[in-house]
Structures are given as C-alpha cells and as structure tokens.
C-alpha cells in the first residue's frame, strides 16, 4: 500500500535521517580534491610506465568517487540550497566530463521506473537483454550476441565511461547550441578534456599517453559498472502491467550489498540501494542507519528484502543473464 511507504518514511524522518550533512560532504569533496592532486603529482614525479599505469587505475577510482558526489548533488542530498547543489553538480560535471542535465534526466527516470523494460533507461543496453521477452523482441544479430551476454558483459562494462560521455554529449548536441545551459555544459566538458589531454601529453610520450588514457578510461568505466550492476541486475523485471505499490516496486527490484568499511567506500553508499531508492534525497552517510529501520519494516510486513555479499550479487547477475541467453 502507498500508506506503508508513507509510514516507513515517517519512521525514518523521526530518526532525523533526512537532515543534511554538509560537513560530511565537505570532507568528501576535500578528500577527492586531495586525491586528484596526489594522482597528478605522481605523473610529474615518476616517469616509469608501470607507476603511471598504476596511477591511471588510482585516478579511475578518484573519478568514481567524484561521480558519487555529483550523483548525490543530483538528488539534492548535500544541501537544502538549490544553488549550492547546482554549484556542486557543475564542479562534478567538470571533474568527470559528464552532462549533469542528461544524467539527472535519465537517472530520475530510472528511479521512478526501476527495472521497467519500457521506461528504465538502465535496461536499454546494446547487445544485452534482461528478460526473455526483451531478448526475443530483438533482431537476429542482437540475439546472437545475447546468447553470450554473460561473457561479453565484462567488455561492455569497460566501455561504460566512454559510453556515458558520448551519450551525454549527443544529448547536449541534439538540444542545439541555442540552449544556453546545455551550451555551457558542452563548454565545461570541452574544458575538461582540453586540460586532461593537455596534461597527459605534456608529461608523457605519445605512446605512454595513449596507453595511460586507455587504462584510465577502461578502469573508470569498469568501476562505475561494477558498482551500478549489483543494484538491480538479476532482480525482478517489471512492465506497465505489473501491479505493485511504490514501496514494493522499489524494494523488490533492488538489491543491497552488505555493509562494511570497504563496501561503503567502494560503492559510495550505493550498496544501501534499497534505502537510496526509497529515499533518494537522504544523505548517503545516513543510509546505513536507515537500513536498520527499513529492513525490520520489510520483515514485519513480509516484504522480501534482498541483501547479499558482492560476490553473491555477481553470481545472481550472471545466473540471470545466462537464463535469458538460454531463451534465444
């Protein structure tokens, strides 16, 4: 019932978990800035290729951490000020070179329609299918690749970083340069890559620079996909005919990854995905406390609450992908 979602929201509100945590986010942003400076400094101090490639992997992690801050600002988790959240979104967009307008539009649609094959953008991935009906509705070439999707999924994930950039730039270009906000976003992305390529090619040979860029972008995409895939892949798939109230829609289509220091850092709080979907405006540092309330509420109301280890989440994802592959 919709009233159950409201009742659960009231319990969480009483606990003070919707209160903003600006000091936490100030710490996170300063830490990310420090890690970025460290990663750049390594490029100037050491010229050994293996150190620079390790640094590329490290900087992929730093970019991912910055993406989490942009994600949270997109949900207005950081401050009650729209201007403050927008400023952080602009900075994050410059940091990782992804359109904030495109991201918010697609991500909000995902939150409203999780795992809905007709509406959730995260279920529309080239050469992938997440249900038998979706697979059987595709063309012959796509169905051929879907037979092996449990194996090529990892390679598609490596392209996630590049894919997000090209999709967001395409979104901005389709809007036309007459749209001042979107023209400004294109300029921000262009500035990012101007500095990015300028810095890399100024301290490395062409061969080293190309290798560094490939490693950095592949690992950034891989990091993002490894974090996002466990959230919903292998969980309940729905369509417009599915009859679920808002609470059950969000809980049954979503999976948590068990909490802990490493997981909380690695996933940027998105391992509490059920709580995040129920209350997307909640500061991520409060999600762990909300989990205790939500989990008990689901148990009391006999609502299945999925929480697994990271390894088990991937077992479930690959099992689901193989099941769809077997249908084509």
PDB file of C-alpha atoms in Angstrom:
ATOM      1  CA  UNK A   1       0.000   0.000   0.000  1.00  0.00           C
ATOM      2  CA  UNK A   2       1.076   3.575  -0.629  1.00  0.00           C
ATOM      3  CA  UNK A   3       0.341   4.264   3.046  1.00  0.00           C
ATOM      4  CA  UNK A   4       3.062   1.756   4.016  1.00  0.00           C
ATOM      5  CA  UNK A   5       5.653   3.784   2.128  1.00  0.00           C
ATOM      6  CA  UNK A   6       4.431   6.926   3.901  1.00  0.00           C
ATOM      7  CA  UNK A   7       4.501   5.139   7.255  1.00  0.00           C
ATOM      8  CA  UNK A   8       8.071   3.982   6.668  1.00  0.00           C
ATOM      9  CA  UNK A   9       9.063   7.488   5.569  1.00  0.00           C
ATOM     10  CA  UNK A  10       7.644   8.870   8.819  1.00  0.00           C
ATOM     11  CA  UNK A  11       9.707   6.396  10.878  1.00  0.00           C
ATOM     12  CA  UNK A  12      12.873   7.425   9.071  1.00  0.00           C
ATOM     13  CA  UNK A  13      12.059  11.120   9.427  1.00  0.00           C
ATOM     14  CA  UNK A  14      11.552  10.772  13.191  1.00  0.00           C
ATOM     15  CA  UNK A  15      15.070   9.305  13.371  1.00  0.00           C
ATOM     16  CA  UNK A  16      16.406  12.523  11.799  1.00  0.00           C
ATOM     17  CA  UNK A  17      17.890  10.715   8.814  1.00  0.00           C
ATOM     18  CA  UNK A  18      16.700  13.248   6.243  1.00  0.00           C
ATOM     19  CA  UNK A  19      18.758  16.006   7.883  1.00  0.00           C
ATOM     20  CA  UNK A  20      21.527  17.303   5.613  1.00  0.00           C
ATOM     21  CA  UNK A  21      25.150  16.527   6.477  1.00  0.00           C
ATOM     22  CA  UNK A  22      27.198  19.341   4.877  1.00  0.00           C
ATOM     23  CA  UNK A  23      30.331  18.653   6.949  1.00  0.00           C
ATOM     24  CA  UNK A  24      30.436  15.068   5.716  1.00  0.00           C
ATOM     25  CA  UNK A  25      30.236  16.227   2.103  1.00  0.00           C
ATOM     26  CA  UNK A  26      32.791  18.993   2.658  1.00  0.00           C
ATOM     27  CA  UNK A  27      35.164  16.304   3.913  1.00  0.00           C
ATOM     28  CA  UNK A  28      34.407  14.088   0.904  1.00  0.00           C
ATOM     29  CA  UNK A  29      34.986  16.876  -1.589  1.00  0.00           C
ATOM     30  CA  UNK A  30      38.233  17.975   0.045  1.00  0.00           C
ATOM     31  CA  UNK A  31      39.406  14.355   0.134  1.00  0.00           C
ATOM     32  CA  UNK A  32      38.599  13.892  -3.558  1.00  0.00           C
ATOM     33  CA  UNK A  33      40.463  17.101  -4.419  1.00  0.00           C
ATOM     34  CA  UNK A  34      43.466  15.907  -2.412  1.00  0.00           C
ATOM     35  CA  UNK A  35      43.449  12.506  -4.109  1.00  0.00           C
ATOM     36  CA  UNK A  36      43.266  14.173  -7.518  1.00  0.00           C
ATOM     37  CA  UNK A  37      46.248  16.397  -6.697  1.00  0.00           C
ATOM     38  CA  UNK A  38      48.158  13.333  -5.493  1.00  0.00           C
ATOM     39  CA  UNK A  39      47.366  11.432  -8.689  1.00  0.00           C
ATOM     40  CA  UNK A  40      48.509  14.342 -10.861  1.00  0.00           C
ATOM     41  CA  UNK A  41      51.679  14.815  -8.793  1.00  0.00           C
ATOM     42  CA  UNK A  42      52.662  11.184  -9.429  1.00  0.00           C
ATOM     43  CA  UNK A  43      52.747  11.919 -13.167  1.00  0.00           C
ATOM     44  CA  UNK A  44      55.357  14.630 -12.623  1.00  0.00           C
ATOM     45  CA  UNK A  45      57.470  12.839 -10.018  1.00  0.00           C
ATOM     46  CA  UNK A  46      57.805   9.390 -11.628  1.00  0.00           C
ATOM     47  CA  UNK A  47      58.220   8.613 -15.308  1.00  0.00           C
ATOM     48  CA  UNK A  48      58.284   4.806 -15.050  1.00  0.00           C
ATOM     49  CA  UNK A  49      55.488   3.393 -17.219  1.00  0.00           C
ATOM     50  CA  UNK A  50      54.295   0.843 -14.656  1.00  0.00           C
ATOM     51  CA  UNK A  51      53.917   3.533 -11.980  1.00  0.00           C
ATOM     52  CA  UNK A  52      51.983   5.739 -14.375  1.00  0.00           C
ATOM     53  CA  UNK A  53      49.642   2.892 -15.318  1.00  0.00           C
ATOM     54  CA  UNK A  54      49.010   2.154 -11.638  1.00  0.00           C
ATOM     55  CA  UNK A  55      48.306   5.858 -11.260  1.00  0.00           C
ATOM     56  CA  UNK A  56      45.779   5.614 -14.109  1.00  0.00           C
ATOM     57  CA  UNK A  57      43.927   2.925 -12.140  1.00  0.00           C
ATOM     58  CA  UNK A  58      44.124   5.049  -8.984  1.00  0.00           C
ATOM     59  CA  UNK A  59      42.732   8.074 -10.840  1.00  0.00           C
ATOM     60  CA  UNK A  60      39.880   5.937 -12.187  1.00  0.00           C
ATOM     61  CA  UNK A  61      38.931   5.314  -8.551  1.00  0.00           C
ATOM     62  CA  UNK A  62      39.217   9.052  -7.795  1.00  0.00           C
ATOM     63  CA  UNK A  63      36.964   9.913 -10.748  1.00  0.00           C
ATOM     64  CA  UNK A  64      34.451   7.361  -9.468  1.00  0.00           C
ATOM     65  CA  UNK A  65      34.469   8.932  -6.014  1.00  0.00           C
ATOM     66  CA  UNK A  66      33.862  12.349  -7.610  1.00  0.00           C
ATOM     67  CA  UNK A  67      30.983  10.864  -9.605  1.00  0.00           C
ATOM     68  CA  UNK A  68      29.329   9.809  -6.337  1.00  0.00           C
ATOM     69  CA  UNK A  69      29.375  13.403  -5.092  1.00  0.00           C
ATOM     70  CA  UNK A  70      27.806  14.570  -8.365  1.00  0.00           C
ATOM     71  CA  UNK A  71      25.196  11.820  -8.054  1.00  0.00           C
ATOM     72  CA  UNK A  72      24.332  12.927  -4.519  1.00  0.00           C
ATOM     73  CA  UNK A  73      24.101  16.578  -5.561  1.00  0.00           C
ATOM     74  CA  UNK A  74      21.765  15.491  -8.365  1.00  0.00           C
ATOM     75  CA  UNK A  75      19.470  14.063  -5.698  1.00  0.00           C
ATOM     76  CA  UNK A  76      19.796  17.246  -3.578  1.00  0.00           C
ATOM     77  CA  UNK A  77      21.323  15.233  -0.734  1.00  0.00           C
ATOM     78  CA  UNK A  78      24.085  17.682   0.109  1.00  0.00           C
ATOM     79  CA  UNK A  79      22.387  20.957   0.982  1.00  0.00           C
ATOM     80  CA  UNK A  80      18.908  22.487   1.172  1.00  0.00           C
ATOM     81  CA  UNK A  81      20.075  25.206  -1.225  1.00  0.00           C
ATOM     82  CA  UNK A  82      19.271  24.562  -4.896  1.00  0.00           C
ATOM     83  CA  UNK A  83      22.103  26.927  -5.814  1.00  0.00           C
ATOM     84  CA  UNK A  84      24.537  25.004  -3.610  1.00  0.00           C
ATOM     85  CA  UNK A  85      23.584  21.649  -5.110  1.00  0.00           C
ATOM     86  CA  UNK A  86      23.812  23.100  -8.621  1.00  0.00           C
ATOM     87  CA  UNK A  87      27.285  24.501  -7.950  1.00  0.00           C
ATOM     88  CA  UNK A  88      28.466  21.050  -6.819  1.00  0.00           C
ATOM     89  CA  UNK A  89      26.848  19.452  -9.877  1.00  0.00           C
ATOM     90  CA  UNK A  90      28.701  21.881 -12.157  1.00  0.00           C
ATOM     91  CA  UNK A  91      32.016  21.123 -10.454  1.00  0.00           C
ATOM     92  CA  UNK A  92      31.407  17.358 -10.617  1.00  0.00           C
ATOM     93  CA  UNK A  93      30.463  17.625 -14.283  1.00  0.00           C
ATOM     94  CA  UNK A  94      33.780  19.374 -14.949  1.00  0.00           C
ATOM     95  CA  UNK A  95      35.651  16.757 -12.872  1.00  0.00           C
ATOM     96  CA  UNK A  96      34.343  13.711 -14.771  1.00  0.00           C
ATOM     97  CA  UNK A  97      33.107  15.263 -18.081  1.00  0.00           C
ATOM     98  CA  UNK A  98      29.509  14.046 -17.999  1.00  0.00           C
ATOM     99  CA  UNK A  99      26.470  16.223 -18.688  1.00  0.00           C
ATOM    100  CA  UNK A 100      24.584  16.839 -15.455  1.00  0.00           C
ATOM    101  CA  UNK A 101      21.328  17.572 -17.337  1.00  0.00           C
ATOM    102  CA  UNK A 102      21.495  14.261 -19.205  1.00  0.00           C
ATOM    103  CA  UNK A 103      22.438  12.352 -16.067  1.00  0.00           C
ATOM    104  CA  UNK A 104      19.647  13.810 -13.918  1.00  0.00           C
ATOM    105  CA  UNK A 105      17.046  13.234 -16.640  1.00  0.00           C
ATOM    106  CA  UNK A 106      17.999   9.591 -17.230  1.00  0.00           C
ATOM    107  CA  UNK A 107      18.644   8.825 -13.574  1.00  0.00           C
ATOM    108  CA  UNK A 108      15.352  10.297 -12.368  1.00  0.00           C
ATOM    109  CA  UNK A 109      13.527   8.173 -14.943  1.00  0.00           C
ATOM    110  CA  UNK A 110      15.342   5.128 -13.590  1.00  0.00           C
ATOM    111  CA  UNK A 111      14.341   5.962 -10.017  1.00  0.00           C
ATOM    112  CA  UNK A 112      10.686   6.347 -10.970  1.00  0.00           C
ATOM    113  CA  UNK A 113      10.622   3.134 -13.030  1.00  0.00           C
ATOM    114  CA  UNK A 114      13.291   0.710 -11.731  1.00  0.00           C
ATOM    115  CA  UNK A 115      13.735  -2.361 -13.937  1.00  0.00           C
ATOM    116  CA  UNK A 116      10.749  -1.364 -16.094  1.00  0.00           C
ATOM    117  CA  UNK A 117      11.741  -2.587 -19.550  1.00  0.00           C
ATOM    118  CA  UNK A 118       9.701   0.093 -21.278  1.00  0.00           C
ATOM    119  CA  UNK A 119      10.790   3.056 -19.174  1.00  0.00           C
ATOM    120  CA  UNK A 120      14.024   2.438 -17.258  1.00  0.00           C
ATOM    121  CA  UNK A 121      16.991   3.672 -19.354  1.00  0.00           C
ATOM    122  CA  UNK A 122      19.292   1.315 -17.432  1.00  0.00           C
ATOM    123  CA  UNK A 123      17.551  -1.676 -19.044  1.00  0.00           C
ATOM    124  CA  UNK A 124      18.398  -0.464 -22.558  1.00  0.00           C
ATOM    125  CA  UNK A 125      21.985  -1.581 -23.106  1.00  0.00           C
ATOM    126  CA  UNK A 126      23.172  -2.518 -26.625  1.00  0.00           C
ATOM    127  CA  UNK A 127      23.518  -6.279 -27.200  1.00  0.00           C
ATOM    128  CA  UNK A 128      22.044  -7.043 -23.756  1.00  0.00           C
ATOM    129  CA  UNK A 129      18.639  -8.334 -22.663  1.00  0.00           C
ATOM    130  CA  UNK A 130      17.275  -8.730 -19.150  1.00  0.00           C
ATOM    131  CA  UNK A 131      14.151 -10.786 -19.843  1.00  0.00           C
ATOM    132  CA  UNK A 132      13.116 -13.467 -22.322  1.00  0.00           C
ATOM    133  CA  UNK A 133      10.516 -11.185 -23.910  1.00  0.00           C
ATOM    134  CA  UNK A 134      13.061  -8.401 -24.342  1.00  0.00           C
ATOM    135  CA  UNK A 135      15.549 -10.799 -25.945  1.00  0.00           C
ATOM    136  CA  UNK A 136      13.024 -12.375 -28.283  1.00  0.00           C
ATOM    137  CA  UNK A 137      11.871  -8.953 -29.464  1.00  0.00           C
ATOM    138  CA  UNK A 138      15.340  -8.060 -30.761  1.00  0.00           C
ATOM    139  CA  UNK A 139      16.836  -8.561 -34.205  1.00  0.00           C
ATOM    140  CA  UNK A 140      18.820 -11.587 -35.330  1.00  0.00           C
ATOM    141  CA  UNK A 141      22.253 -10.009 -34.840  1.00  0.00           C
ATOM    142  CA  UNK A 142      21.401  -8.769 -31.345  1.00  0.00           C
ATOM    143  CA  UNK A 143      20.004 -12.190 -30.373  1.00  0.00           C
ATOM    144  CA  UNK A 144      23.255 -13.806 -31.484  1.00  0.00           C
ATOM    145  CA  UNK A 145      25.252 -11.636 -29.083  1.00  0.00           C
ATOM    146  CA  UNK A 146      22.706 -12.090 -26.299  1.00  0.00           C
ATOM    147  CA  UNK A 147      23.482 -15.816 -26.313  1.00  0.00           C
ATOM    148  CA  UNK A 148      26.913 -14.902 -24.936  1.00  0.00           C
ATOM    149  CA  UNK A 149      25.981 -11.869 -22.836  1.00  0.00           C
ATOM    150  CA  UNK A 150      27.187 -13.386 -19.567  1.00  0.00           C
ATOM    151  CA  UNK A 151      30.663 -13.415 -21.127  1.00  0.00           C
ATOM    152  CA  UNK A 152      30.769 -10.164 -23.094  1.00  0.00           C
ATOM    153  CA  UNK A 153      29.101  -8.158 -20.295  1.00  0.00           C
ATOM    154  CA  UNK A 154      32.524  -7.507 -18.755  1.00  0.00           C
ATOM    155  CA  UNK A 155      33.801  -5.981 -22.026  1.00  0.00           C
ATOM    156  CA  UNK A 156      30.744  -3.757 -22.373  1.00  0.00           C
ATOM    157  CA  UNK A 157      31.354  -2.574 -18.811  1.00  0.00           C
ATOM    158  CA  UNK A 158      34.860  -1.468 -19.763  1.00  0.00           C
ATOM    159  CA  UNK A 159      33.317   0.924 -22.284  1.00  0.00           C
ATOM    160  CA  UNK A 160      30.848   2.390 -19.774  1.00  0.00           C
ATOM    161  CA  UNK A 161      32.907   5.519 -19.102  1.00  0.00           C
ATOM    162  CA  UNK A 162      33.277   6.352 -22.793  1.00  0.00           C
ATOM    163  CA  UNK A 163      29.635   5.420 -23.382  1.00  0.00           C
ATOM    164  CA  UNK A 164      28.371   7.833 -20.721  1.00  0.00           C
ATOM    165  CA  UNK A 165      30.458  10.656 -22.199  1.00  0.00           C
ATOM    166  CA  UNK A 166      29.363  10.091 -25.806  1.00  0.00           C
ATOM    167  CA  UNK A 167      25.701   9.665 -24.822  1.00  0.00           C
ATOM    168  CA  UNK A 168      25.676  12.815 -22.727  1.00  0.00           C
ATOM    169  CA  UNK A 169      27.447  14.873 -25.413  1.00  0.00           C
ATOM    170  CA  UNK A 170      24.991  13.550 -28.019  1.00  0.00           C
ATOM    171  CA  UNK A 171      22.127  14.570 -25.726  1.00  0.00           C
ATOM    172  CA  UNK A 172      23.524  18.098 -25.460  1.00  0.00           C
ATOM    173  CA  UNK A 173      24.177  18.444 -29.208  1.00  0.00           C
ATOM    174  CA  UNK A 174      20.636  17.324 -30.055  1.00  0.00           C
ATOM    175  CA  UNK A 175      19.347  20.161 -27.875  1.00  0.00           C
ATOM    176  CA  UNK A 176      21.105  22.695 -30.090  1.00  0.00           C
ATOM    177  CA  UNK A 177      23.683  25.274 -29.140  1.00  0.00           C
ATOM    178  CA  UNK A 178      20.902  27.856 -28.770  1.00  0.00           C
ATOM    179  CA  UNK A 179      20.114  26.348 -25.378  1.00  0.00           C
ATOM    180  CA  UNK A 180      22.475  28.353 -23.173  1.00  0.00           C
ATOM    181  CA  UNK A 181      22.568  25.910 -20.266  1.00  0.00           C
ATOM    182  CA  UNK A 182      23.413  22.971 -22.498  1.00  0.00           C
ATOM    183  CA  UNK A 183      25.937  25.015 -24.468  1.00  0.00           C
ATOM    184  CA  UNK A 184      27.573  25.840 -21.124  1.00  0.00           C
ATOM    185  CA  UNK A 185      27.690  22.119 -20.301  1.00  0.00           C
ATOM    186  CA  UNK A 186      29.413  21.390 -23.615  1.00  0.00           C
ATOM    187  CA  UNK A 187      31.985  24.077 -22.833  1.00  0.00           C
ATOM    188  CA  UNK A 188      32.613  22.530 -19.394  1.00  0.00           C
ATOM    189  CA  UNK A 189      33.141  19.083 -20.933  1.00  0.00           C
ATOM    190  CA  UNK A 190      35.440  20.567 -23.596  1.00  0.00           C
ATOM    191  CA  UNK A 191      37.463  22.335 -20.889  1.00  0.00           C
ATOM    192  CA  UNK A 192      37.807  19.060 -19.001  1.00  0.00           C
ATOM    193  CA  UNK A 193      39.195  17.216 -21.997  1.00  0.00           C
ATOM    194  CA  UNK A 194      41.390  20.138 -23.012  1.00  0.00           C
ATOM    195  CA  UNK A 195      43.080  20.036 -19.606  1.00  0.00           C
ATOM    196  CA  UNK A 196      43.005  16.221 -19.475  1.00  0.00           C
ATOM    197  CA  UNK A 197      44.723  15.637 -22.816  1.00  0.00           C
ATOM    198  CA  UNK A 198      46.963  18.685 -22.432  1.00  0.00           C
ATOM    199  CA  UNK A 199      48.305  17.477 -19.090  1.00  0.00           C
ATOM    200  CA  UNK A 200      48.812  13.873 -20.143  1.00  0.00           C
ATOM    201  CA  UNK A 201      50.544  14.631 -23.448  1.00  0.00           C
ATOM    202  CA  UNK A 202      52.728  17.299 -21.816  1.00  0.00           C
ATOM    203  CA  UNK A 203      54.355  14.841 -19.392  1.00  0.00           C
ATOM    204  CA  UNK A 204      54.417  11.618 -21.447  1.00  0.00           C
ATOM    205  CA  UNK A 205      55.443  10.376 -24.835  1.00  0.00           C
ATOM    206  CA  UNK A 206      52.613   9.818 -27.306  1.00  0.00           C
ATOM    207  CA  UNK A 207      52.723   6.048 -26.793  1.00  0.00           C
ATOM    208  CA  UNK A 208      52.687   6.310 -22.999  1.00  0.00           C
ATOM    209  CA  UNK A 209      49.924   8.906 -23.105  1.00  0.00           C
ATOM    210  CA  UNK A 210      47.658   6.762 -25.278  1.00  0.00           C
ATOM    211  CA  UNK A 211      48.218   3.738 -23.046  1.00  0.00           C
ATOM    212  CA  UNK A 212      47.558   5.818 -19.914  1.00  0.00           C
ATOM    213  CA  UNK A 213      44.293   7.170 -21.351  1.00  0.00           C
ATOM    214  CA  UNK A 214      43.085   3.704 -22.350  1.00  0.00           C
ATOM    215  CA  UNK A 215      43.831   2.237 -18.909  1.00  0.00           C
ATOM    216  CA  UNK A 216      42.284   5.200 -17.102  1.00  0.00           C
ATOM    217  CA  UNK A 217      39.076   5.235 -19.138  1.00  0.00           C
ATOM    218  CA  UNK A 218      38.644   1.446 -19.136  1.00  0.00           C
ATOM    219  CA  UNK A 219      39.036   1.217 -15.373  1.00  0.00           C
ATOM    220  CA  UNK A 220      36.771   4.213 -14.759  1.00  0.00           C
ATOM    221  CA  UNK A 221      34.029   2.581 -16.832  1.00  0.00           C
ATOM    222  CA  UNK A 222      34.638  -0.769 -15.180  1.00  0.00           C
ATOM    223  CA  UNK A 223      34.466   0.796 -11.719  1.00  0.00           C
ATOM    224  CA  UNK A 224      31.165   2.528 -12.457  1.00  0.00           C
ATOM    225  CA  UNK A 225      29.622  -0.603 -13.949  1.00  0.00           C
ATOM    226  CA  UNK A 226      30.846  -2.853 -11.125  1.00  0.00           C
ATOM    227  CA  UNK A 227      29.109  -0.520  -8.675  1.00  0.00           C
ATOM    228  CA  UNK A 228      25.868   0.015 -10.574  1.00  0.00           C
ATOM    229  CA  UNK A 229      25.209  -3.509 -11.879  1.00  0.00           C
ATOM    230  CA  UNK A 230      24.590  -5.177  -8.474  1.00  0.00           C
ATOM    231  CA  UNK A 231      21.901  -2.595  -7.677  1.00  0.00           C
ATOM    232  CA  UNK A 232      19.228  -4.055  -9.970  1.00  0.00           C
ATOM    233  CA  UNK A 233      20.599  -6.598 -12.437  1.00  0.00           C
ATOM    234  CA  UNK A 234      19.185 -10.053 -11.782  1.00  0.00           C
ATOM    235  CA  UNK A 235      16.300  -8.642  -9.736  1.00  0.00           C
ATOM    236  CA  UNK A 236      12.577  -8.515 -10.541  1.00  0.00           C
ATOM    237  CA  UNK A 237      11.789  -7.184 -14.028  1.00  0.00           C
ATOM    238  CA  UNK A 238       8.524  -5.262 -14.400  1.00  0.00           C
ATOM    239  CA  UNK A 239       6.448  -3.569 -17.092  1.00  0.00           C
ATOM    240  CA  UNK A 240       3.426  -1.290 -17.200  1.00  0.00           C
ATOM    241  CA  UNK A 241       1.126  -4.231 -16.461  1.00  0.00           C
ATOM    242  CA  UNK A 242       2.880  -5.049 -13.174  1.00  0.00           C
ATOM    243  CA  UNK A 243       0.745  -4.141 -10.167  1.00  0.00           C
ATOM    244  CA  UNK A 244       2.983  -3.095  -7.286  1.00  0.00           C
ATOM    245  CA  UNK A 245       2.683  -0.254  -4.794  1.00  0.00           C
ATOM    246  CA  UNK A 246       5.568   2.228  -4.574  1.00  0.00           C
ATOM    247  CA  UNK A 247       7.216   0.526  -1.582  1.00  0.00           C
ATOM    248  CA  UNK A 248       7.249  -2.958  -3.105  1.00  0.00           C
ATOM    249  CA  UNK A 249       8.250  -1.670  -6.544  1.00  0.00           C
ATOM    250  CA  UNK A 250      11.407  -0.110  -5.121  1.00  0.00           C
ATOM    251  CA  UNK A 251      12.288  -2.952  -2.728  1.00  0.00           C
ATOM    252  CA  UNK A 252      11.597  -5.943  -4.989  1.00  0.00           C
ATOM    253  CA  UNK A 253      13.546  -4.587  -7.968  1.00  0.00           C
ATOM    254  CA  UNK A 254      16.573  -3.641  -5.880  1.00  0.00           C
ATOM    255  CA  UNK A 255      19.461  -5.407  -4.153  1.00  0.00           C
ATOM    256  CA  UNK A 256      21.697  -4.242  -1.310  1.00  0.00           C
ATOM    257  CA  UNK A 257      25.325  -5.256  -0.940  1.00  0.00           C
ATOM    258  CA  UNK A 258      26.264  -5.977   2.664  1.00  0.00           C
ATOM    259  CA  UNK A 259      27.715  -3.009   4.544  1.00  0.00           C
ATOM    260  CA  UNK A 260      31.260  -2.677   5.833  1.00  0.00           C
ATOM    261  CA  UNK A 261      34.077  -0.162   5.658  1.00  0.00           C
ATOM    262  CA  UNK A 262      35.380  -1.315   2.269  1.00  0.00           C
ATOM    263  CA  UNK A 263      31.958  -1.755   0.644  1.00  0.00           C
ATOM    264  CA  UNK A 264      30.711   1.599   1.927  1.00  0.00           C
ATOM    265  CA  UNK A 265      33.795   3.274   0.419  1.00  0.00           C
ATOM    266  CA  UNK A 266      33.855   1.291  -2.829  1.00  0.00           C
ATOM    267  CA  UNK A 267      30.133   1.682  -3.560  1.00  0.00           C
ATOM    268  CA  UNK A 268      29.910   5.267  -2.322  1.00  0.00           C
ATOM    269  CA  UNK A 269      26.901   4.365  -0.183  1.00  0.00           C
ATOM    270  CA  UNK A 270      25.074   2.840  -3.145  1.00  0.00           C
ATOM    271  CA  UNK A 271      25.390  -0.584  -1.548  1.00  0.00           C
ATOM    272  CA  UNK A 272      22.396   0.656   0.501  1.00  0.00           C
ATOM    273  CA  UNK A 273      20.480   0.753  -2.760  1.00  0.00           C
ATOM    274  CA  UNK A 274      17.085  -0.177  -1.319  1.00  0.00           C
ATOM    275  CA  UNK A 275      17.192   2.709   1.126  1.00  0.00           C
ATOM    276  CA  UNK A 276      18.541   5.031  -1.566  1.00  0.00           C
ATOM    277  CA  UNK A 277      15.639   4.166  -3.871  1.00  0.00           C
ATOM    278  CA  UNK A 278      13.060   4.620  -1.142  1.00  0.00           C
ATOM    279  CA  UNK A 279      14.535   7.952  -0.028  1.00  0.00           C
ATOM    280  CA  UNK A 280      16.794   9.310  -2.809  1.00  0.00           C
ATOM    281  CA  UNK A 281      17.209  12.709  -1.116  1.00  0.00           C
ATOM    282  CA  UNK A 282      18.679  11.150   2.052  1.00  0.00           C
ATOM    283  CA  UNK A 283      22.403  11.922   2.605  1.00  0.00           C
ATOM    284  CA  UNK A 284      24.379   8.786   1.839  1.00  0.00           C
ATOM    285  CA  UNK A 285      26.073   8.794   5.255  1.00  0.00           C
ATOM    286  CA  UNK A 286      22.632   8.218   6.838  1.00  0.00           C
ATOM    287  CA  UNK A 287      21.680   5.249   4.660  1.00  0.00           C
ATOM    288  CA  UNK A 288      23.308   2.702   6.976  1.00  0.00           C
ATOM    289  CA  UNK A 289      21.107   3.795   9.880  1.00  0.00           C
ATOM    290  CA  UNK A 290      18.049   3.845   7.620  1.00  0.00           C
ATOM    291  CA  UNK A 291      18.839   0.266   6.591  1.00  0.00           C
ATOM    292  CA  UNK A 292      18.117  -0.985  10.122  1.00  0.00           C
ATOM    293  CA  UNK A 293      14.681   0.641  10.084  1.00  0.00           C
ATOM    294  CA  UNK A 294      13.801  -0.408   6.527  1.00  0.00           C
ATOM    295  CA  UNK A 295      14.973  -3.995   6.938  1.00  0.00           C
ATOM    296  CA  UNK A 296      12.907  -4.506  10.102  1.00  0.00           C
ATOM    297  CA  UNK A 297       9.874  -2.862   8.498  1.00  0.00           C
ATOM    298  CA  UNK A 298      10.128  -5.182   5.488  1.00  0.00           C
ATOM    299  CA  UNK A 299      10.464  -8.226   7.759  1.00  0.00           C
ATOM    300  CA  UNK A 300       7.429  -7.149   9.803  1.00  0.00           C
ATOM    301  CA  UNK A 301       5.366  -6.697   6.621  1.00  0.00           C
ATOM    302  CA  UNK A 302       6.687  -9.850   4.878  1.00  0.00           C
ATOM    303  CA  UNK A 303       8.306  -7.900   2.042  1.00  0.00           C
ATOM    304  CA  UNK A 304      11.363  -9.748   0.628  1.00  0.00           C
ATOM    305  CA  UNK A 305      14.499  -7.694   1.306  1.00  0.00           C
ATOM    306  CA  UNK A 306      17.496  -8.745  -0.800  1.00  0.00           C
ATOM    307  CA  UNK A 307      20.948  -8.190   0.680  1.00  0.00           C
ATOM    308  CA  UNK A 308      23.964 -10.218  -0.407  1.00  0.00           C
ATOM    309  CA  UNK A 309      27.729 -10.122  -0.492  1.00  0.00           C
ATOM    310  CA  UNK A 310      29.358  -8.514  -3.516  1.00  0.00           C
ATOM    311  CA  UNK A 311      30.424 -11.937  -4.835  1.00  0.00           C
ATOM    312  CA  UNK A 312      26.934 -13.395  -4.425  1.00  0.00           C
ATOM    313  CA  UNK A 313      25.410 -10.405  -6.213  1.00  0.00           C
ATOM    314  CA  UNK A 314      27.529 -11.258  -9.255  1.00  0.00           C
ATOM    315  CA  UNK A 315      26.564 -14.912  -9.072  1.00  0.00           C
ATOM    316  CA  UNK A 316      22.932 -13.827  -9.238  1.00  0.00           C
ATOM    317  CA  UNK A 317      23.573 -11.386 -12.077  1.00  0.00           C
ATOM    318  CA  UNK A 318      25.411 -13.935 -14.225  1.00  0.00           C
ATOM    319  CA  UNK A 319      22.816 -16.627 -13.476  1.00  0.00           C
ATOM    320  CA  UNK A 320      20.081 -14.267 -14.656  1.00  0.00           C
ATOM    321  CA  UNK A 321      21.990 -13.308 -17.816  1.00  0.00           C
ATOM    322  CA  UNK A 322      22.566 -16.978 -18.661  1.00  0.00           C
ATOM    323  CA  UNK A 323      18.874 -17.695 -18.131  1.00  0.00           C
ATOM    324  CA  UNK A 324      17.929 -15.023 -20.662  1.00  0.00           C
ATOM    325  CA  UNK A 325      20.621 -16.274 -23.073  1.00  0.00           C
ATOM    326  CA  UNK A 326      19.136 -19.763 -22.971  1.00  0.00           C
ATOM    327  CA  UNK A 327      15.803 -18.422 -24.266  1.00  0.00           C
ATOM    328  CA  UNK A 328      17.125 -17.179 -27.634  1.00  0.00           C
TER     329      UNK A 328
END
